[in-house]
CSV table of C-alpha atoms in Angstrom, one decimal:
chain,number,residue,atom,x,y,z
A,1,GLU,CA,0.0,0.0,0.0
A,2,ALA,CA,1.1,3.6,-0.6
A,3,GLY,CA,2.4,5.3,2.5
A,4,VAL,CA,1.6,8.7,4.0
A,5,ALA,CA,2.6,11.4,1.5
A,6,GLN,CA,3.8,14.8,2.6
A,7,SER,CA,4.9,17.9,0.8
A,8,PRO,CA,7.0,19.9,0.6
A,9,ARG,CA,9.9,18.0,2.1
A,10,TYR,CA,11.8,21.2,2.9
A,11,LYS,CA,10.8,24.8,3.2
A,12,ILE,CA,12.8,27.9,4.2
A,13,ILE,CA,11.0,31.1,5.0
A,14,GLU,CA,11.6,34.3,6.9
A,15,LYS,CA,9.8,35.1,10.1
A,16,ARG,CA,6.4,36.6,9.7
A,17,GLN,CA,5.9,34.8,6.4
A,18,SER,CA,3.3,32.1,5.9
A,19,VAL,CA,3.8,28.4,5.0
A,20,ALA,CA,1.5,25.5,4.3
A,21,PHE,CA,2.1,21.8,4.4
A,22,TRP,CA,0.1,19.1,2.8
A,23,CYS,CA,-0.6,15.5,3.8
A,24,ASN,CA,-2.3,12.6,2.1
A,25,PRO,CA,-2.9,9.7,4.5
A,26,ILE,CA,-3.1,6.0,3.7
A,27,SER,CA,-6.3,5.2,1.8
A,28,GLY,CA,-9.1,4.3,4.2
A,29,HIS,CA,-7.4,5.7,7.3
A,30,ALA,CA,-10.0,7.7,9.2
A,31,THR,CA,-7.6,9.3,11.7
A,32,LEU,CA,-5.0,11.9,10.7
A,33,TYR,CA,-2.5,13.5,13.0
A,34,TRP,CA,-0.1,16.4,12.7
A,35,TYR,CA,3.0,16.3,14.9
A,36,GLN,CA,5.7,18.9,15.5
A,37,GLN,CA,9.2,17.6,16.1
A,38,ILE,CA,11.7,20.2,17.2
A,39,LEU,CA,15.4,19.2,17.0
A,40,GLY,CA,16.4,17.0,19.9
A,41,GLN,CA,12.9,16.3,21.0
A,42,GLY,CA,10.2,13.7,20.4
A,43,PRO,CA,7.2,14.4,18.2
A,44,LYS,CA,4.5,16.5,19.9
A,45,LEU,CA,0.9,16.3,18.7
A,46,LEU,CA,-0.6,19.5,17.2
A,47,ILE,CA,-3.9,18.3,16.0
A,48,GLN,CA,-5.9,15.1,15.4
A,49,PHE,CA,-8.7,14.6,12.9
A,50,GLN,CA,-11.3,11.8,12.8
A,51,ASN,CA,-12.6,11.9,9.2
A,52,ASN,CA,-13.2,15.6,8.6
A,53,GLY,CA,-13.7,16.5,12.3
A,54,VAL,CA,-11.2,17.8,14.8
A,55,VAL,CA,-10.8,15.4,17.8
A,56,ASP,CA,-8.0,17.1,19.6
A,57,ASP,CA,-6.4,20.5,18.9
A,58,SER,CA,-5.5,21.4,22.5
A,59,GLN,CA,-1.8,21.8,21.8
A,60,LEU,CA,-2.2,23.7,18.5
A,61,PRO,CA,-1.1,27.4,18.8
A,62,LYS,CA,-4.3,28.7,17.3
A,63,ASP,CA,-3.2,32.3,17.0
A,64,ARG,CA,-0.8,31.3,14.2
A,65,PHE,CA,-1.5,27.6,13.3
A,66,SER,CA,-4.5,26.3,11.5
A,67,ALA,CA,-5.3,22.9,9.9
A,68,GLU,CA,-8.2,21.5,7.9
A,69,ARG,CA,-9.3,18.2,6.4
A,70,LEU,CA,-12.3,19.3,4.5
A,71,LYS,CA,-13.2,16.1,2.7
A,72,GLY,CA,-11.9,13.7,5.3
A,73,VAL,CA,-9.0,12.6,3.2
A,74,ASP,CA,-6.0,14.9,2.7
A,75,SER,CA,-5.1,17.7,5.1
A,76,THR,CA,-3.3,21.0,5.1
A,77,LEU,CA,-1.4,22.6,8.0
A,78,LYS,CA,-0.8,26.3,7.8
A,79,ILE,CA,1.4,28.7,9.9
A,80,GLN,CA,0.8,32.4,9.6
A,81,PRO,CA,2.8,34.3,10.6
A,82,ALA,CA,5.8,32.1,11.3
A,83,LYS,CA,8.2,32.6,14.2
A,84,LEU,CA,11.8,31.4,14.6
A,85,GLU,CA,10.6,28.8,17.2
A,86,ASP,CA,8.4,27.2,14.6
A,87,SER,CA,11.5,25.7,12.9
A,88,ALA,CA,10.9,22.0,13.2
A,89,VAL,CA,9.9,18.9,11.2
A,90,TYR,CA,6.2,18.6,10.8
A,91,LEU,CA,5.1,15.0,10.7
A,92,CYS,CA,1.8,13.7,9.4
A,93,ALA,CA,0.5,10.3,10.5
A,94,SER,CA,-2.6,8.3,9.9
A,95,SER,CA,-4.3,5.3,11.4
A,96,LEU,CA,-7.4,3.2,10.7
A,97,GLY,CA,-9.3,4.7,13.7
A,98,SER,CA,-10.9,3.1,16.7
A,99,GLY,CA,-12.8,-0.2,16.7
A,100,GLN,CA,-10.7,-2.2,14.4
A,101,ALA,CA,-7.8,-4.6,14.9
A,102,GLY,CA,-4.5,-2.6,14.8
A,103,ALA,CA,-6.7,0.5,14.5
A,104,ASN,CA,-4.5,2.7,16.5
A,105,VAL,CA,-1.1,1.9,15.0
A,106,LEU,CA,0.2,5.1,13.5
A,107,THR,CA,1.9,5.2,10.1
A,108,PHE,CA,4.1,8.3,9.6
A,109,GLY,CA,5.0,10.3,6.6
A,110,ALA,CA,8.6,11.4,5.8
A,111,GLY,CA,7.9,14.9,7.3
A,112,SER,CA,8.3,18.5,6.1
A,113,ARG,CA,11.3,20.3,7.5
A,114,LEU,CA,10.7,24.0,8.1
A,115,THR,CA,13.4,26.5,8.7
A,116,VAL,CA,12.4,30.0,9.8
A,117,LEU,CA,15.1,32.6,9.4
B,1,ALA,CA,0.8,14.4,34.3
B,2,GLN,CA,1.4,11.8,31.6
B,3,ARG,CA,5.0,11.7,30.7
B,4,VAL,CA,7.6,9.5,28.9
B,5,THR,CA,11.2,9.7,30.0
B,6,GLN,CA,14.2,8.4,28.0
B,7,PRO,CA,17.2,9.2,30.2
B,8,GLU,CA,19.9,8.6,27.6
B,9,LYS,CA,20.3,10.9,24.6
B,10,LEU,CA,23.0,8.6,23.2
B,11,LEU,CA,23.9,5.0,23.7
B,12,SER,CA,27.0,3.7,22.1
B,13,VAL,CA,27.9,-0.1,22.0
B,14,PHE,CA,30.0,-2.5,20.1
B,15,LYS,CA,28.6,-5.0,17.7
B,16,GLY,CA,27.6,-8.2,19.5
B,17,ALA,CA,27.1,-6.4,22.8
B,18,PRO,CA,23.8,-6.4,24.6
B,19,VAL,CA,21.7,-3.3,24.3
B,20,GLU,CA,19.1,-1.8,26.7
B,21,LEU,CA,17.4,1.4,25.9
B,22,LYS,CA,15.6,2.8,28.9
B,23,CYS,CA,12.0,4.1,29.0
B,24,ASN,CA,10.1,5.2,32.1
B,25,TYR,CA,6.5,6.5,32.1
B,26,SER,CA,4.1,8.3,34.2
B,27,TYR,CA,0.4,7.5,33.6
B,28,SER,CA,-2.6,7.3,35.9
B,29,GLY,CA,-4.5,4.6,34.0
B,30,SER,CA,-3.6,1.3,32.4
B,31,PRO,CA,-0.6,2.1,30.1
B,32,GLU,CA,-0.3,1.2,26.4
B,33,LEU,CA,3.3,1.5,25.3
B,34,PHE,CA,5.2,1.5,22.0
B,35,TRP,CA,8.7,1.7,20.6
B,36,TYR,CA,9.2,3.6,17.4
B,37,VAL,CA,12.4,3.7,15.4
B,38,GLN,CA,13.8,6.1,12.8
B,39,TYR,CA,16.8,4.8,10.7
B,40,SER,CA,18.9,7.4,8.9
B,41,ARG,CA,17.0,9.1,6.1
B,42,GLN,CA,13.9,7.0,6.8
B,43,ARG,CA,10.6,7.8,8.3
B,44,LEU,CA,9.5,7.1,11.8
B,45,GLN,CA,8.1,3.5,12.1
B,46,LEU,CA,6.6,1.3,14.7
B,47,LEU,CA,9.1,-1.3,16.1
B,48,LEU,CA,6.9,-3.0,18.7
B,49,ARG,CA,4.1,-2.5,21.2
B,50,HIS,CA,3.7,-4.1,24.5
B,51,ILE,CA,0.3,-5.6,23.9
B,52,SER,CA,1.7,-7.8,21.1
B,53,ARG,CA,4.4,-9.2,23.3
B,54,GLU,CA,6.4,-9.8,20.2
B,55,SER,CA,10.1,-9.8,19.2
B,56,ILE,CA,11.0,-7.7,16.2
B,57,LYS,CA,14.5,-7.7,14.7
B,58,GLY,CA,15.6,-9.4,17.9
B,59,PHE,CA,14.3,-6.6,20.1
B,60,THR,CA,11.9,-7.2,23.1
B,61,ALA,CA,10.4,-4.9,25.6
B,62,ASP,CA,8.6,-5.9,28.8
B,63,LEU,CA,6.1,-3.6,30.6
B,64,ASN,CA,7.0,-3.4,34.3
B,65,LYS,CA,4.2,-1.6,36.0
B,66,GLY,CA,5.9,-1.7,39.4
B,67,GLU,CA,8.8,0.2,38.1
B,68,THR,CA,6.8,2.1,35.4
B,69,SER,CA,9.3,1.0,32.8
B,70,PHE,CA,9.2,-0.3,29.3
B,71,HIS,CA,12.9,-0.9,28.5
B,72,LEU,CA,13.9,-2.1,25.0
B,73,LYS,CA,16.4,-4.9,24.9
B,74,LYS,CA,18.5,-6.9,22.4
B,75,PRO,CA,21.0,-9.5,23.4
B,76,PHE,CA,23.4,-8.9,20.5
B,77,ALA,CA,23.5,-5.6,18.8
B,78,GLN,CA,24.1,-5.3,15.0
B,79,GLU,CA,25.4,-2.3,13.1
B,80,GLU,CA,22.1,-2.0,11.3
B,81,ASP,CA,20.4,-1.3,14.6
B,82,SER,CA,22.0,2.1,14.7
B,83,ALA,CA,19.0,4.6,14.7
B,84,MET,CA,16.9,6.9,16.9
B,85,TYR,CA,14.6,5.1,19.2
B,86,TYR,CA,11.5,6.7,20.7
B,87,CYS,CA,9.3,5.3,23.4
B,88,ALA,CA,5.7,6.4,23.3
B,89,LEU,CA,2.7,6.2,25.6
B,90,ARG,CA,-0.9,6.2,24.5
B,91,ASP,CA,-2.9,8.8,26.4
B,92,TRP,CA,-6.5,7.7,26.5
B,93,GLY,CA,-7.4,10.8,28.4
B,94,SER,CA,-6.5,12.7,25.2
B,95,GLN,CA,-8.3,10.8,22.5
B,96,GLY,CA,-5.7,8.1,22.5
B,97,ASN,CA,-2.9,10.3,21.2
B,98,LEU,CA,0.7,9.2,21.6
B,99,ILE,CA,3.1,11.0,24.0
B,100,PHE,CA,6.7,10.5,22.8
B,101,GLY,CA,9.9,10.6,24.8
B,102,LYS,CA,12.8,12.7,23.6
B,103,GLY,CA,14.5,9.7,22.0
B,104,THR,CA,17.7,7.8,22.4
B,105,LYS,CA,20.3,7.6,19.6
B,106,LEU,CA,21.8,4.1,19.4
B,107,SER,CA,25.1,3.8,17.8
B,108,VAL,CA,26.5,0.3,17.2
B,109,LYS,CA,30.2,0.3,16.4
B,110,PRO,CA,31.9,-2.4,14.4
């Protein structure tokens, strides 16, 4: 099966500019996650979708970050305006969703590395 | 608060030596724990999870609720085991999201 697709792989912007990342999960996966991984740290959840609804966005800095999954398939994460501390790898992951065997095993994309200058 | 601690940032061993990557957790409920691995230039992937009680690539991990630990072990390290290893805890109080530790870089020398 095809994996989780993410683009772009790399992005360099200046502070106060905006950036958007795209993710296409594994076909049939109902749950989609965006994680932020700062250098030297483990991934930290930003937002979780179940189909096209937000399940958890408690750690999303909503003053500058937004995400959507309008049709319950692919998703976009946006940062506007970016700050220096947003430099990180943004990981997208997907899972089948609850109620099925192996439902909560996450499959990760390759990530989008953001550098804010 | 739910937390995962990996005390070692870097672990360096020689090929054929035993390996133990430490993971301790703090969780008020019944824990569900995972080990994820990231090889150089590859994406993060699941290595094993405690509910499966499986051995993957020679690695095992036993959940010790008394010590709140989930250490990853392998009796004889191979050079291809060199990678970043992340311990993760499922937080059912937060929609089942994963809480990751900071990771341990394993370096296996020839």
